């Protein structure tokens, strides 16, 4: 019913940021993040919209739990969902909704940005050091400044239309850490995950999420880096 207020407005692109965030109930996550996204896309597609930029999350992989173990690191853009708490699952299912509508409407362009933790430009958090594992741990290592996040969404919205669905990690190229990434992650995961990528001098402080695809697809690279 709310979307009907837009019936007289031409819509050629949608940037979808509406969501409930981490810590929500499973029910709210399903109703808002999944069903809300479905309703919005259905309405906009029926109006002829062909460009969708959707706010997914690095939490779609399930990193919220201290028991999370990624299949590999750096974590690839379409790493499967291993979530346990509902929020990450809802973001993953939102991505699946976009793929469903793309199969129905092969001409639409969908970019799902797996957004990392966003902080004010002038209030960055302290760099993380070796410490015991905690919930949402990777979120504290994977940070972008607000201006960089806005630029990522703008780059996606203004990019040439490419039919299909893309899932892109929207994170900085460097982890938000003081200690080497391998030391922090080994303290959390022991030998459960291969950390060899981070053990060479050139990669000790790389992002835990692979960001090569967003740079290639959109020319985006975060400018506010730890230091």
GROMACS .gro file of C-alpha atoms in nm:
model
  227
    1UNK     CA    1   0.000   0.000   0.000
    2UNK     CA    2   0.284   0.242   0.081
    3UNK     CA    3   0.449   0.181  -0.255
    4UNK     CA    4   0.129   0.288  -0.432
    5UNK     CA    5   0.220   0.644  -0.336
    6UNK     CA    6   0.484   0.617  -0.611
    7UNK     CA    7   0.238   0.518  -0.885
    8UNK     CA    8   0.278   0.854  -1.061
    9UNK     CA    9   0.659   0.856  -1.031
   10UNK     CA   10   0.889   0.721  -1.301
   11UNK     CA   11   1.144   0.480  -1.151
   12UNK     CA   12   1.442   0.367  -1.355
   13UNK     CA   13   1.674   0.271  -1.067
   14UNK     CA   14   1.629   0.158  -0.708
   15UNK     CA   15   1.886   0.180  -0.429
   16UNK     CA   16   1.740  -0.033  -0.150
   17UNK     CA   17   1.872   0.041   0.200
   18UNK     CA   18   1.562  -0.045   0.402
   19UNK     CA   19   1.623  -0.322   0.655
   20UNK     CA   20   1.626  -0.436   1.011
   21UNK     CA   21   1.983  -0.479   1.127
   22UNK     CA   22   2.179  -0.731   1.331
   23UNK     CA   23   2.027  -0.828   1.663
   24UNK     CA   24   1.675  -0.835   1.519
   25UNK     CA   25   1.438  -1.124   1.567
   26UNK     CA   26   1.425  -1.397   1.306
   27UNK     CA   27   1.063  -1.303   1.233
   28UNK     CA   28   1.144  -0.937   1.171
   29UNK     CA   29   1.442  -1.034   0.956
   30UNK     CA   30   1.221  -1.249   0.734
   31UNK     CA   31   0.937  -0.999   0.710
   32UNK     CA   32   1.146  -0.688   0.645
   33UNK     CA   33   1.468  -0.800   0.481
   34UNK     CA   34   1.326  -1.081   0.270
   35UNK     CA   35   0.957  -1.011   0.211
   36UNK     CA   36   1.010  -0.633   0.210
   37UNK     CA   37   1.275  -0.668  -0.059
   38UNK     CA   38   1.054  -0.903  -0.260
   39UNK     CA   39   0.759  -0.662  -0.253
   40UNK     CA   40   0.978  -0.366  -0.347
   41UNK     CA   41   1.138  -0.547  -0.641
   42UNK     CA   42   0.805  -0.684  -0.767
   43UNK     CA   43   0.651  -0.336  -0.762
   44UNK     CA   44   0.948  -0.169  -0.931
   45UNK     CA   45   0.984  -0.438  -1.198
   46UNK     CA   46   0.614  -0.408  -1.278
   47UNK     CA   47   0.676  -0.035  -1.327
   48UNK     CA   48   0.956  -0.102  -1.575
   49UNK     CA   49   1.256  -0.051  -1.346
   50UNK     CA   50   1.568  -0.231  -1.469
   51UNK     CA   51   1.841  -0.131  -1.218
   52UNK     CA   52   1.853  -0.249  -0.857
   53UNK     CA   53   2.128  -0.180  -0.604
   54UNK     CA   54   2.056  -0.378  -0.288
   55UNK     CA   55   2.215  -0.344   0.054
   56UNK     CA   56   2.321  -0.692   0.153
   57UNK     CA   57   2.579  -0.752   0.425
   58UNK     CA   58   2.907  -0.926   0.499
   59UNK     CA   59   2.695  -1.099   0.764
   60UNK     CA   60   2.530  -1.302   0.485
   61UNK     CA   61   2.807  -1.559   0.528
   62UNK     CA   62   2.714  -1.613   0.894
   63UNK     CA   63   3.015  -1.453   1.061
   64UNK     CA   64   2.810  -1.343   1.363
   65UNK     CA   65   2.872  -1.665   1.556
   66UNK     CA   66   3.199  -1.744   1.734
   67UNK     CA   67   3.154  -2.092   1.581
   68UNK     CA   68   3.167  -1.955   1.225
   69UNK     CA   69   3.442  -2.094   1.007
   70UNK     CA   70   3.464  -1.967   0.648
   71UNK     CA   71   3.535  -2.209   0.368
   72UNK     CA   72   3.835  -1.997   0.277
   73UNK     CA   73   3.990  -1.656   0.338
   74UNK     CA   74   3.986  -1.395   0.205
   75UNK     CA   75   3.611  -1.462   0.192
   76UNK     CA   76   3.482  -1.459  -0.165
   77UNK     CA   77   3.189  -1.244  -0.278
   78UNK     CA   78   2.944  -1.534  -0.308
   79UNK     CA   79   3.062  -1.738  -0.011
   80UNK     CA   80   2.766  -1.956   0.096
   81UNK     CA   81   2.550  -1.872   0.394
   82UNK     CA   82   2.651  -2.054   0.714
   83UNK     CA   83   2.441  -1.834   0.942
   84UNK     CA   84   2.296  -1.938   1.276
   85UNK     CA   85   2.110  -1.631   1.404
   86UNK     CA   86   1.862  -1.529   1.131
   87UNK     CA   87   1.998  -1.189   1.027
   88UNK     CA   88   2.265  -1.319   0.793
   89UNK     CA   89   2.022  -1.578   0.662
   90UNK     CA   90   1.773  -1.300   0.579
   91UNK     CA   91   2.037  -1.108   0.384
   92UNK     CA   92   2.134  -1.422   0.194
   93UNK     CA   93   1.768  -1.493   0.115
   94UNK     CA   94   1.731  -1.134  -0.004
   95UNK     CA   95   2.007  -1.207  -0.255
   96UNK     CA   96   1.820  -1.522  -0.357
   97UNK     CA   97   1.506  -1.313  -0.416
   98UNK     CA   98   1.704  -1.095  -0.658
   99UNK     CA   99   1.826  -1.404  -0.843
  100UNK     CA  100   1.470  -1.535  -0.866
  101UNK     CA  101   1.346  -1.211  -1.022
  102UNK     CA  102   1.646  -1.202  -1.255
  103UNK     CA  103   1.547  -1.545  -1.388
  104UNK     CA  104   1.198  -1.409  -1.452
  105UNK     CA  105   1.329  -1.082  -1.598
  106UNK     CA  106   1.666  -1.149  -1.760
  107UNK     CA  107   1.709  -0.786  -1.869
  108UNK     CA  108   1.735  -0.638  -1.518
  109UNK     CA  109   2.066  -0.541  -1.359
  110UNK     CA  110   2.100  -0.627  -0.988
  111UNK     CA  111   2.401  -0.546  -0.771
  112UNK     CA  112   2.393  -0.688  -0.418
  113UNK     CA  113   2.654  -0.504  -0.212
  114UNK     CA  114   2.766  -0.708   0.087
  115UNK     CA  115   2.829  -0.400   0.298
  116UNK     CA  116   3.080  -0.411   0.581
  117UNK     CA  117   3.054  -0.228   0.914
  118UNK     CA  118   3.008   0.146   0.851
  119UNK     CA  119   3.156   0.412   1.080
  120UNK     CA  120   3.158   0.794   1.074
  121UNK     CA  121   3.453   0.936   0.884
  122UNK     CA  122   3.564   1.140   1.186
  123UNK     CA  123   3.512   0.871   1.451
  124UNK     CA  124   3.694   0.556   1.342
  125UNK     CA  125   3.715   0.278   1.602
  126UNK     CA  126   4.049   0.165   1.744
  127UNK     CA  127   4.246  -0.087   1.543
  128UNK     CA  128   4.184  -0.442   1.659
  129UNK     CA  129   4.448  -0.648   1.833
  130UNK     CA  130   4.479  -1.016   1.921
  131UNK     CA  131   4.195  -1.091   2.164
  132UNK     CA  132   3.954  -1.373   2.250
  133UNK     CA  133   3.689  -1.455   1.988
  134UNK     CA  134   3.361  -1.268   2.010
  135UNK     CA  135   3.030  -1.246   1.828
  136UNK     CA  136   3.041  -1.040   1.507
  137UNK     CA  137   3.421  -1.057   1.528
  138UNK     CA  138   3.484  -1.021   1.156
  139UNK     CA  139   3.260  -0.714   1.156
  140UNK     CA  140   3.511  -0.538   1.381
  141UNK     CA  141   3.792  -0.618   1.136
  142UNK     CA  142   3.598  -0.520   0.823
  143UNK     CA  143   3.510  -0.151   0.826
  144UNK     CA  144   3.436   0.126   0.577
  145UNK     CA  145   3.391   0.496   0.641
  146UNK     CA  146   3.045   0.638   0.573
  147UNK     CA  147   3.168   0.845   0.277
  148UNK     CA  148   3.319   0.532   0.120
  149UNK     CA  149   2.995   0.338   0.171
  150UNK     CA  150   2.798   0.615   0.000
  151UNK     CA  151   3.046   0.618  -0.285
  152UNK     CA  152   3.013   0.242  -0.328
  153UNK     CA  153   2.635   0.266  -0.364
  154UNK     CA  154   2.661   0.566  -0.594
  155UNK     CA  155   2.916   0.384  -0.811
  156UNK     CA  156   2.682   0.088  -0.836
  157UNK     CA  157   2.378   0.302  -0.917
  158UNK     CA  158   2.562   0.503  -1.183
  159UNK     CA  159   2.740   0.209  -1.345
  160UNK     CA  160   2.632   0.091  -1.692
  161UNK     CA  161   2.350  -0.164  -1.685
  162UNK     CA  162   2.474  -0.521  -1.704
  163UNK     CA  163   2.187  -0.775  -1.711
  164UNK     CA  164   2.214  -1.036  -1.439
  165UNK     CA  165   2.291  -1.047  -1.068
  166UNK     CA  166   2.622  -0.957  -0.906
  167UNK     CA  167   2.716  -1.004  -0.540
  168UNK     CA  168   3.008  -0.782  -0.437
  169UNK     CA  169   3.191  -0.742  -0.109
  170UNK     CA  170   3.178  -0.370  -0.023
  171UNK     CA  171   3.475  -0.346   0.211
  172UNK     CA  172   3.814  -0.182   0.227
  173UNK     CA  173   4.128  -0.354   0.095
  174UNK     CA  174   4.285  -0.356   0.441
  175UNK     CA  175   4.161  -0.509   0.766
  176UNK     CA  176   4.097  -0.270   1.055
  177UNK     CA  177   4.375  -0.418   1.267
  178UNK     CA  178   4.689  -0.332   1.455
  179UNK     CA  179   4.820  -0.688   1.476
  180UNK     CA  180   4.868  -0.908   1.167
  181UNK     CA  181   4.544  -1.066   1.050
  182UNK     CA  182   4.682  -1.420   1.071
  183UNK     CA  183   4.762  -1.376   1.441
  184UNK     CA  184   4.413  -1.249   1.519
  185UNK     CA  185   4.234  -1.520   1.321
  186UNK     CA  186   4.455  -1.803   1.447
  187UNK     CA  187   4.366  -1.699   1.801
  188UNK     CA  188   3.999  -1.741   1.704
  189UNK     CA  189   4.008  -2.040   1.473
  190UNK     CA  190   4.332  -2.227   1.558
  191UNK     CA  191   4.410  -2.443   1.254
  192UNK     CA  192   4.050  -2.481   1.135
  193UNK     CA  193   4.099  -2.237   0.844
  194UNK     CA  194   4.391  -2.200   0.605
  195UNK     CA  195   4.545  -1.859   0.684
  196UNK     CA  196   4.844  -1.887   0.452
  197UNK     CA  197   4.726  -1.590   0.242
  198UNK     CA  198   4.793  -1.356   0.533
  199UNK     CA  199   5.134  -1.495   0.621
  200UNK     CA  200   5.334  -1.329   0.344
  201UNK     CA  201   5.469  -0.980   0.411
  202UNK     CA  202   5.259  -0.828   0.132
  203UNK     CA  203   4.930  -0.961   0.271
  204UNK     CA  204   4.964  -0.946   0.652
  205UNK     CA  205   4.700  -0.673   0.680
  206UNK     CA  206   4.471  -0.758   0.389
  207UNK     CA  207   4.096  -0.748   0.427
  208UNK     CA  208   3.935  -1.070   0.547
  209UNK     CA  209   3.688  -1.026   0.258
  210UNK     CA  210   3.803  -1.044  -0.103
  211UNK     CA  211   3.744  -0.703  -0.267
  212UNK     CA  212   3.890  -0.762  -0.612
  213UNK     CA  213   3.553  -0.799  -0.783
  214UNK     CA  214   3.404  -0.468  -0.668
  215UNK     CA  215   3.713  -0.286  -0.791
  216UNK     CA  216   3.696  -0.461  -1.126
  217UNK     CA  217   3.318  -0.421  -1.169
  218UNK     CA  218   3.266  -0.070  -1.033
  219UNK     CA  219   3.613   0.081  -1.000
  220UNK     CA  220   3.547   0.115  -0.626
  221UNK     CA  221   3.821   0.110  -0.367
  222UNK     CA  222   3.783   0.249  -0.016
  223UNK     CA  223   3.987   0.563   0.050
  224UNK     CA  224   3.970   0.573   0.431
  225UNK     CA  225   4.213   0.304   0.541
  226UNK     CA  226   4.359   0.208   0.881
  227UNK     CA  227   4.687   0.370   0.966
   0.00000   0.00000   0.00000
